[in-house]
Amino acid sequence: KIVALAGKVRDPDQARYPQAINSPARQAIFDLLQDLPELGATLAKRQVADPGDTTVEIVTLRVDDAIRKSKMADFRGRPMKEKKIRNAIKNILPDDDLVDQLFEIVKAQREY
């Protein structure tokens, strides 16, 4: 217990995230999705391949992976490159408002 507590003191922000959510960009996506009570219903509309993929951690990792695979260099301010990222997010999360919110996070993260 003491070792776990010491780890939380050393890195208090990481203590509230699952281990795989290990970057500022993933943490921002995780925070947005965690505050979304209807995440399961949103994913049901999309009929994800595996119904067990509705946890916030798994969805965060899927969104992050889709962004990384679809983004191109210097995408900010270039409509066609931005649209490619938006479509990748929309393949996972069909809600247009949520896609817009996530894309704003993507633009704000230096990691992408």
Tab-separated table of N, CA and C in Angstrom:
chain	number	residue	atom	x	y	z
A	1	LYS	N	0.830	-1.198	0.000
A	1	LYS	CA	0.000	0.000	0.000
A	1	LYS	C	0.868	1.253	0.000
A	2	ILE	N	1.960	1.205	0.725
A	2	ILE	CA	2.838	2.369	0.816
A	2	ILE	C	3.478	2.663	-0.541
A	3	VAL	N	3.891	1.623	-1.256
A	3	VAL	CA	4.506	1.812	-2.567
A	3	VAL	C	3.499	2.418	-3.548
A	4	ALA	N	2.266	1.922	-3.534
A	4	ALA	CA	1.230	2.457	-4.422
A	4	ALA	C	0.942	3.917	-4.092
A	5	LEU	N	0.860	4.230	-2.816
A	5	LEU	CA	0.616	5.602	-2.398
A	5	LEU	C	1.769	6.516	-2.800
A	6	ALA	N	2.994	6.031	-2.663
A	6	ALA	CA	4.162	6.816	-3.052
A	6	ALA	C	4.140	7.093	-4.555
A	7	GLY	N	3.702	6.126	-5.337
A	7	GLY	CA	3.597	6.321	-6.777
A	7	GLY	C	2.587	7.402	-7.118
A	8	LYS	N	1.494	7.454	-6.395
A	8	LYS	CA	0.485	8.489	-6.633
A	8	LYS	C	1.016	9.867	-6.280
A	9	VAL	N	1.828	9.943	-5.249
A	9	VAL	CA	2.399	11.228	-4.854
A	9	VAL	C	3.383	11.702	-5.904
A	10	ARG	N	4.163	10.785	-6.459
A	10	ARG	CA	5.164	11.133	-7.460
A	10	ARG	C	4.510	11.627	-8.748
A	11	ASP	N	3.414	11.005	-9.168
A	11	ASP	CA	2.731	11.365	-10.398
A	11	ASP	C	1.222	11.336	-10.167
A	12	PRO	N	0.665	12.385	-9.540
A	12	PRO	CA	-0.748	12.357	-9.149
A	12	PRO	C	-1.723	12.277	-10.322
A	13	ASP	N	-1.406	12.899	-11.470
A	13	ASP	CA	-2.328	12.843	-12.604
A	13	ASP	C	-2.444	11.440	-13.181
A	14	GLN	N	-1.324	10.741	-13.281
A	14	GLN	CA	-1.346	9.411	-13.865
A	14	GLN	C	-2.169	8.448	-13.016
A	15	ALA	N	-2.293	8.715	-11.733
A	15	ALA	CA	-3.021	7.813	-10.835
A	15	ALA	C	-4.502	7.712	-11.206
A	16	ARG	N	-5.047	8.721	-11.836
A	16	ARG	CA	-6.469	8.675	-12.162
A	16	ARG	C	-6.761	8.119	-13.553
A	17	TYR	N	-5.727	7.760	-14.288
A	17	TYR	CA	-5.890	7.198	-15.624
A	17	TYR	C	-5.443	5.736	-15.647
A	18	PRO	N	-6.093	4.927	-16.486
A	18	PRO	CA	-5.595	3.554	-16.677
A	18	PRO	C	-4.175	3.601	-17.249
A	19	GLN	N	-3.456	2.528	-17.107
A	19	GLN	CA	-2.048	2.490	-17.500
A	19	GLN	C	-1.837	2.801	-18.983
A	20	ALA	N	-2.735	2.355	-19.838
A	20	ALA	CA	-2.576	2.573	-21.283
A	20	ALA	C	-2.813	4.023	-21.693
A	21	ILE	N	-3.459	4.793	-20.846
A	21	ILE	CA	-3.738	6.205	-21.143
A	21	ILE	C	-2.546	7.000	-20.620
A	22	ASN	N	-1.465	6.984	-21.400
A	22	ASN	CA	-0.171	7.433	-20.899
A	22	ASN	C	0.407	8.647	-21.624
A	23	SER	N	-0.436	9.398	-22.310
A	23	SER	CA	0.052	10.609	-22.974
A	23	SER	C	-0.990	11.713	-22.789
A	24	PRO	N	-0.560	12.959	-22.888
A	24	PRO	CA	-1.524	14.057	-22.731
A	24	PRO	C	-2.676	13.997	-23.741
A	25	ALA	N	-2.389	13.596	-24.976
A	25	ALA	CA	-3.454	13.516	-25.985
A	25	ALA	C	-4.468	12.445	-25.607
A	26	ARG	N	-3.998	11.272	-25.219
A	26	ARG	CA	-4.907	10.205	-24.800
A	26	ARG	C	-5.688	10.618	-23.553
A	27	GLN	N	-5.043	11.308	-22.641
A	27	GLN	CA	-5.725	11.746	-21.428
A	27	GLN	C	-6.837	12.735	-21.750
A	28	ALA	N	-6.608	13.626	-22.706
A	28	ALA	CA	-7.637	14.596	-23.090
A	28	ALA	C	-8.835	13.887	-23.722
A	29	ILE	N	-8.574	12.908	-24.587
A	29	ILE	CA	-9.661	12.139	-25.196
A	29	ILE	C	-10.402	11.347	-24.131
A	30	PHE	N	-9.663	10.716	-23.245
A	30	PHE	CA	-10.249	9.921	-22.163
A	30	PHE	C	-11.163	10.788	-21.303
A	31	ASP	N	-10.699	11.985	-20.941
A	31	ASP	CA	-11.510	12.888	-20.115
A	31	ASP	C	-12.820	13.250	-20.798
A	32	LEU	N	-12.759	13.550	-22.087
A	32	LEU	CA	-13.972	13.901	-22.826
A	32	LEU	C	-14.937	12.718	-22.859
A	33	LEU	N	-14.443	11.538	-23.187
A	33	LEU	CA	-15.307	10.367	-23.299
A	33	LEU	C	-15.833	9.913	-21.940
A	34	GLN	N	-15.044	10.099	-20.908
A	34	GLN	CA	-15.464	9.689	-19.565
A	34	GLN	C	-16.649	10.518	-19.081
A	35	ASP	N	-16.722	11.754	-19.519
A	35	ASP	CA	-17.826	12.635	-19.129
A	35	ASP	C	-19.058	12.429	-19.995
A	36	LEU	N	-19.040	11.413	-20.845
A	36	LEU	CA	-20.125	11.149	-21.782
A	36	LEU	C	-20.918	9.930	-21.309
A	37	PRO	N	-22.026	10.147	-20.613
A	37	PRO	CA	-22.761	9.010	-20.053
A	37	PRO	C	-23.367	8.088	-21.094
A	38	GLU	N	-23.637	8.592	-22.282
A	38	GLU	CA	-24.278	7.775	-23.313
A	38	GLU	C	-23.273	7.154	-24.273
A	39	LEU	N	-22.033	6.948	-23.845
A	39	LEU	CA	-21.011	6.379	-24.720
A	39	LEU	C	-21.421	5.017	-25.259
A	40	GLY	N	-21.950	4.161	-24.424
A	40	GLY	CA	-22.375	2.833	-24.868
A	40	GLY	C	-23.435	2.919	-25.947
A	41	ALA	N	-24.414	3.813	-25.775
A	41	ALA	CA	-25.476	3.967	-26.772
A	41	ALA	C	-24.917	4.540	-28.071
A	42	THR	N	-23.971	5.463	-27.956
A	42	THR	CA	-23.347	6.037	-29.140
A	42	THR	C	-22.627	4.964	-29.941
A	43	LEU	N	-21.925	4.070	-29.251
A	43	LEU	CA	-21.206	3.005	-29.937
A	43	LEU	C	-22.160	1.948	-30.479
A	44	ALA	N	-23.282	1.753	-29.835
A	44	ALA	CA	-24.264	0.781	-30.319
A	44	ALA	C	-24.796	1.206	-31.690
A	45	LYS	N	-24.934	2.522	-31.906
A	45	LYS	CA	-25.366	3.024	-33.216
A	45	LYS	C	-24.379	2.605	-34.302
A	46	ARG	N	-23.113	2.630	-33.956
A	46	ARG	CA	-22.057	2.324	-34.915
A	46	ARG	C	-21.879	0.819	-35.075
A	47	GLN	N	-22.420	0.046	-34.136
A	47	GLN	CA	-22.285	-1.414	-34.125
A	47	GLN	C	-20.820	-1.812	-34.214
A	48	VAL	N	-20.089	-1.486	-33.152
A	48	VAL	CA	-18.664	-1.820	-33.107
A	48	VAL	C	-18.482	-3.314	-33.282
A	49	ALA	N	-17.344	-3.700	-33.797
A	49	ALA	CA	-17.073	-5.105	-34.103
A	49	ALA	C	-17.219	-5.997	-32.878
A	50	ASP	N	-16.747	-5.525	-31.752
A	50	ASP	CA	-16.828	-6.305	-30.530
A	50	ASP	C	-17.652	-5.519	-29.518
A	51	PRO	N	-18.820	-6.012	-29.115
A	51	PRO	CA	-19.654	-5.267	-28.170
A	51	PRO	C	-18.954	-4.977	-26.844
A	52	GLY	N	-17.888	-5.710	-26.534
A	52	GLY	CA	-17.151	-5.452	-25.302
A	52	GLY	C	-16.254	-4.238	-25.389
A	53	ASP	N	-16.156	-3.631	-26.565
A	53	ASP	CA	-15.276	-2.485	-26.772
A	53	ASP	C	-15.909	-1.166	-26.354
A	54	THR	N	-16.758	-1.183	-25.369
A	54	THR	CA	-17.435	0.048	-24.987
A	54	THR	C	-16.815	0.725	-23.774
A	55	THR	N	-15.757	0.177	-23.212
A	55	THR	CA	-15.153	0.868	-22.082
A	55	THR	C	-14.455	2.125	-22.588
A	56	VAL	N	-14.408	3.112	-21.750
A	56	VAL	CA	-13.814	4.395	-22.139
A	56	VAL	C	-12.348	4.210	-22.517
A	57	GLU	N	-11.644	3.365	-21.805
A	57	GLU	CA	-10.228	3.140	-22.102
A	57	GLU	C	-10.046	2.561	-23.505
A	58	ILE	N	-10.817	1.553	-23.852
A	58	ILE	CA	-10.686	0.912	-25.162
A	58	ILE	C	-11.075	1.871	-26.276
A	59	VAL	N	-12.152	2.603	-26.081
A	59	VAL	CA	-12.583	3.561	-27.100
A	59	VAL	C	-11.527	4.652	-27.272
A	60	THR	N	-10.954	5.112	-26.181
A	60	THR	CA	-9.899	6.123	-26.252
A	60	THR	C	-8.732	5.619	-27.086
A	61	LEU	N	-8.316	4.397	-26.842
A	61	LEU	CA	-7.194	3.829	-27.588
A	61	LEU	C	-7.542	3.651	-29.071
A	62	ARG	N	-8.776	3.262	-29.358
A	62	ARG	CA	-9.197	3.109	-30.754
A	62	ARG	C	-9.220	4.453	-31.475
A	63	VAL	N	-9.727	5.489	-30.795
A	63	VAL	CA	-9.772	6.824	-31.394
A	63	VAL	C	-8.348	7.339	-31.620
A	64	ASP	N	-7.490	7.193	-30.620
A	64	ASP	CA	-6.105	7.634	-30.740
A	64	ASP	C	-5.413	6.922	-31.905
A	65	ASP	N	-5.613	5.630	-32.020
A	65	ASP	CA	-5.007	4.855	-33.101
A	65	ASP	C	-5.522	5.331	-34.465
A	66	ALA	N	-6.820	5.566	-34.564
A	66	ALA	CA	-7.408	6.034	-35.825
A	66	ALA	C	-6.847	7.400	-36.212
A	67	ILE	N	-6.671	8.264	-35.241
A	67	ILE	CA	-6.121	9.603	-35.512
A	67	ILE	C	-4.688	9.477	-36.021
A	68	ARG	N	-3.897	8.680	-35.321
A	68	ARG	CA	-2.480	8.533	-35.700
A	68	ARG	C	-2.323	7.922	-37.093
A	69	LYS	N	-3.201	6.991	-37.444
A	69	LYS	CA	-3.106	6.353	-38.762
A	69	LYS	C	-3.599	7.259	-39.892
A	70	SER	N	-4.510	8.165	-39.595
A	70	SER	CA	-5.099	8.974	-40.660
A	70	SER	C	-4.486	10.369	-40.793
A	71	LYS	N	-3.806	10.842	-39.774
A	71	LYS	CA	-3.295	12.215	-39.849
A	71	LYS	C	-2.122	12.310	-40.817
A	72	MET	N	-2.035	13.460	-41.414
A	72	MET	CA	-0.950	13.751	-42.342
A	72	MET	C	-0.203	14.970	-41.812
A	73	ALA	N	1.009	15.133	-42.254
A	73	ALA	CA	1.817	16.260	-41.815
A	73	ALA	C	1.114	17.576	-42.153
A	74	ASP	N	1.236	18.528	-41.260
A	74	ASP	CA	0.667	19.872	-41.466
A	74	ASP	C	-0.823	19.839	-41.803
A	75	PHE	N	-1.590	19.068	-41.043
A	75	PHE	CA	-3.026	18.938	-41.329
A	75	PHE	C	-3.834	20.141	-40.861
A	76	ARG	N	-3.338	20.860	-39.874
A	76	ARG	CA	-4.097	21.974	-39.321
A	76	ARG	C	-4.313	23.060	-40.377
A	77	GLY	N	-5.586	23.437	-40.574
A	77	GLY	CA	-5.909	24.477	-41.535
A	77	GLY	C	-6.019	23.995	-42.970
A	78	ARG	N	-5.881	22.723	-43.196
A	78	ARG	CA	-6.007	22.155	-44.544
A	78	ARG	C	-7.243	21.260	-44.578
A	79	PRO	N	-8.320	21.729	-45.185
A	79	PRO	CA	-9.616	21.047	-45.109
A	79	PRO	C	-9.605	19.567	-45.508
A	80	MET	N	-8.913	19.209	-46.553
A	80	MET	CA	-8.925	17.812	-46.986
A	80	MET	C	-8.216	16.908	-45.980
A	81	LYS	N	-7.102	17.378	-45.435
A	81	LYS	CA	-6.376	16.596	-44.439
A	81	LYS	C	-7.170	16.512	-43.136
A	82	GLU	N	-7.829	17.594	-42.767
A	82	GLU	CA	-8.663	17.595	-41.564
A	82	GLU	C	-9.850	16.646	-41.731
A	83	LYS	N	-10.422	16.637	-42.923
A	83	LYS	CA	-11.579	15.778	-43.182
A	83	LYS	C	-11.207	14.304	-43.051
A	84	LYS	N	-10.015	13.946	-43.454
A	84	LYS	CA	-9.560	12.562	-43.332
A	84	LYS	C	-9.532	12.133	-41.860
A	85	ILE	N	-9.074	13.007	-40.999
A	85	ILE	CA	-9.039	12.704	-39.560
A	85	ILE	C	-10.455	12.635	-39.007
A	86	ARG	N	-11.283	13.597	-39.380
A	86	ARG	CA	-12.686	13.590	-38.918
A	86	ARG	C	-13.396	12.295	-39.319
A	87	ASN	N	-13.181	11.850	-40.536
A	87	ASN	CA	-13.813	10.608	-40.989
A	87	ASN	C	-13.311	9.401	-40.207
A	88	ALA	N	-12.044	9.394	-39.868
A	88	ALA	CA	-11.492	8.295	-39.076
A	88	ALA	C	-12.140	8.254	-37.697
A	89	ILE	N	-12.339	9.420	-37.098
A	89	ILE	CA	-13.003	9.481	-35.792
A	89	ILE	C	-14.466	9.070	-35.939
A	90	LYS	N	-15.100	9.539	-36.999
A	90	LYS	CA	-16.524	9.258	-37.210
A	90	LYS	C	-16.781	7.772	-37.449
A	91	ASN	N	-15.808	7.042	-37.942
A	91	ASN	CA	-15.956	5.596	-38.096
A	91	ASN	C	-16.093	4.893	-36.753
A	92	ILE	N	-15.596	5.507	-35.714
A	92	ILE	CA	-15.683	4.923	-34.371
A	92	ILE	C	-16.835	5.531	-33.593
A	93	LEU	N	-16.976	6.839	-33.653
A	93	LEU	CA	-18.002	7.568	-32.905
A	93	LEU	C	-18.869	8.348	-33.878
A	94	PRO	N	-20.091	7.913	-34.121
A	94	PRO	CA	-20.911	8.513	-35.169
A	94	PRO	C	-21.530	9.868	-34.838
A	95	ASP	N	-21.467	10.303	-33.619
A	95	ASP	CA	-22.105	11.549	-33.206
A	95	ASP	C	-21.306	12.743	-33.721
A	96	ASP	N	-21.925	13.591	-34.560
A	96	ASP	CA	-21.214	14.716	-35.166
A	96	ASP	C	-20.697	15.712	-34.135
A	97	ASP	N	-21.482	15.985	-33.103
A	97	ASP	CA	-21.035	16.916	-32.065
A	97	ASP	C	-19.801	16.375	-31.353
A	98	LEU	N	-19.809	15.084	-31.069
A	98	LEU	CA	-18.674	14.452	-30.399
A	98	LEU	C	-17.445	14.463	-31.307
A	99	VAL	N	-17.645	14.219	-32.587
A	99	VAL	CA	-16.531	14.267	-33.536
A	99	VAL	C	-15.938	15.670	-33.560
A	100	ASP	N	-16.780	16.692	-33.555
A	100	ASP	CA	-16.290	18.072	-33.541
A	100	ASP	C	-15.481	18.356	-32.277
A	101	GLN	N	-15.981	17.903	-31.132
A	101	GLN	CA	-15.268	18.113	-29.872
A	101	GLN	C	-13.923	17.396	-29.881
A	102	LEU	N	-13.924	16.164	-30.359
A	102	LEU	CA	-12.679	15.406	-30.422
A	102	LEU	C	-11.691	16.039	-31.389
A	103	PHE	N	-12.195	16.543	-32.509
A	103	PHE	CA	-11.287	17.153	-33.469
A	103	PHE	C	-10.644	18.417	-32.903
A	104	GLU	N	-11.376	19.158	-32.094
A	104	GLU	CA	-10.785	20.332	-31.441
A	104	GLU	C	-9.649	19.902	-30.503
A	105	ILE	N	-9.825	18.776	-29.837
A	105	ILE	CA	-8.760	18.236	-28.986
A	105	ILE	C	-7.559	17.862	-29.852
A	106	VAL	N	-7.815	17.225	-30.967
A	106	VAL	CA	-6.733	16.812	-31.869
A	106	VAL	C	-5.931	18.031	-32.323
A	107	LYS	N	-6.626	19.089	-32.737
A	107	LYS	CA	-5.935	20.288	-33.195
A	107	LYS	C	-5.115	20.945	-32.091
A	108	ALA	N	-5.578	20.823	-30.868
A	108	ALA	CA	-4.903	21.484	-29.752
A	108	ALA	C	-3.698	20.688	-29.224
A	109	GLN	N	-3.610	19.426	-29.550
A	109	GLN	CA	-2.538	18.592	-29.023
A	109	GLN	C	-1.309	18.666	-29.919
A	110	ARG	N	-0.186	18.972	-29.337
A	110	ARG	CA	1.068	19.036	-30.094
A	110	ARG	C	1.514	17.639	-30.503
A	111	GLU	N	1.019	16.648	-29.787
A	111	GLU	CA	1.392	15.260	-30.032
A	111	GLU	C	0.933	14.770	-31.402
A	112	TYR	N	-0.127	15.349	-31.918
A	112	TYR	CA	-0.657	14.898	-33.207
A	112	TYR	C	-0.070	15.717	-34.312
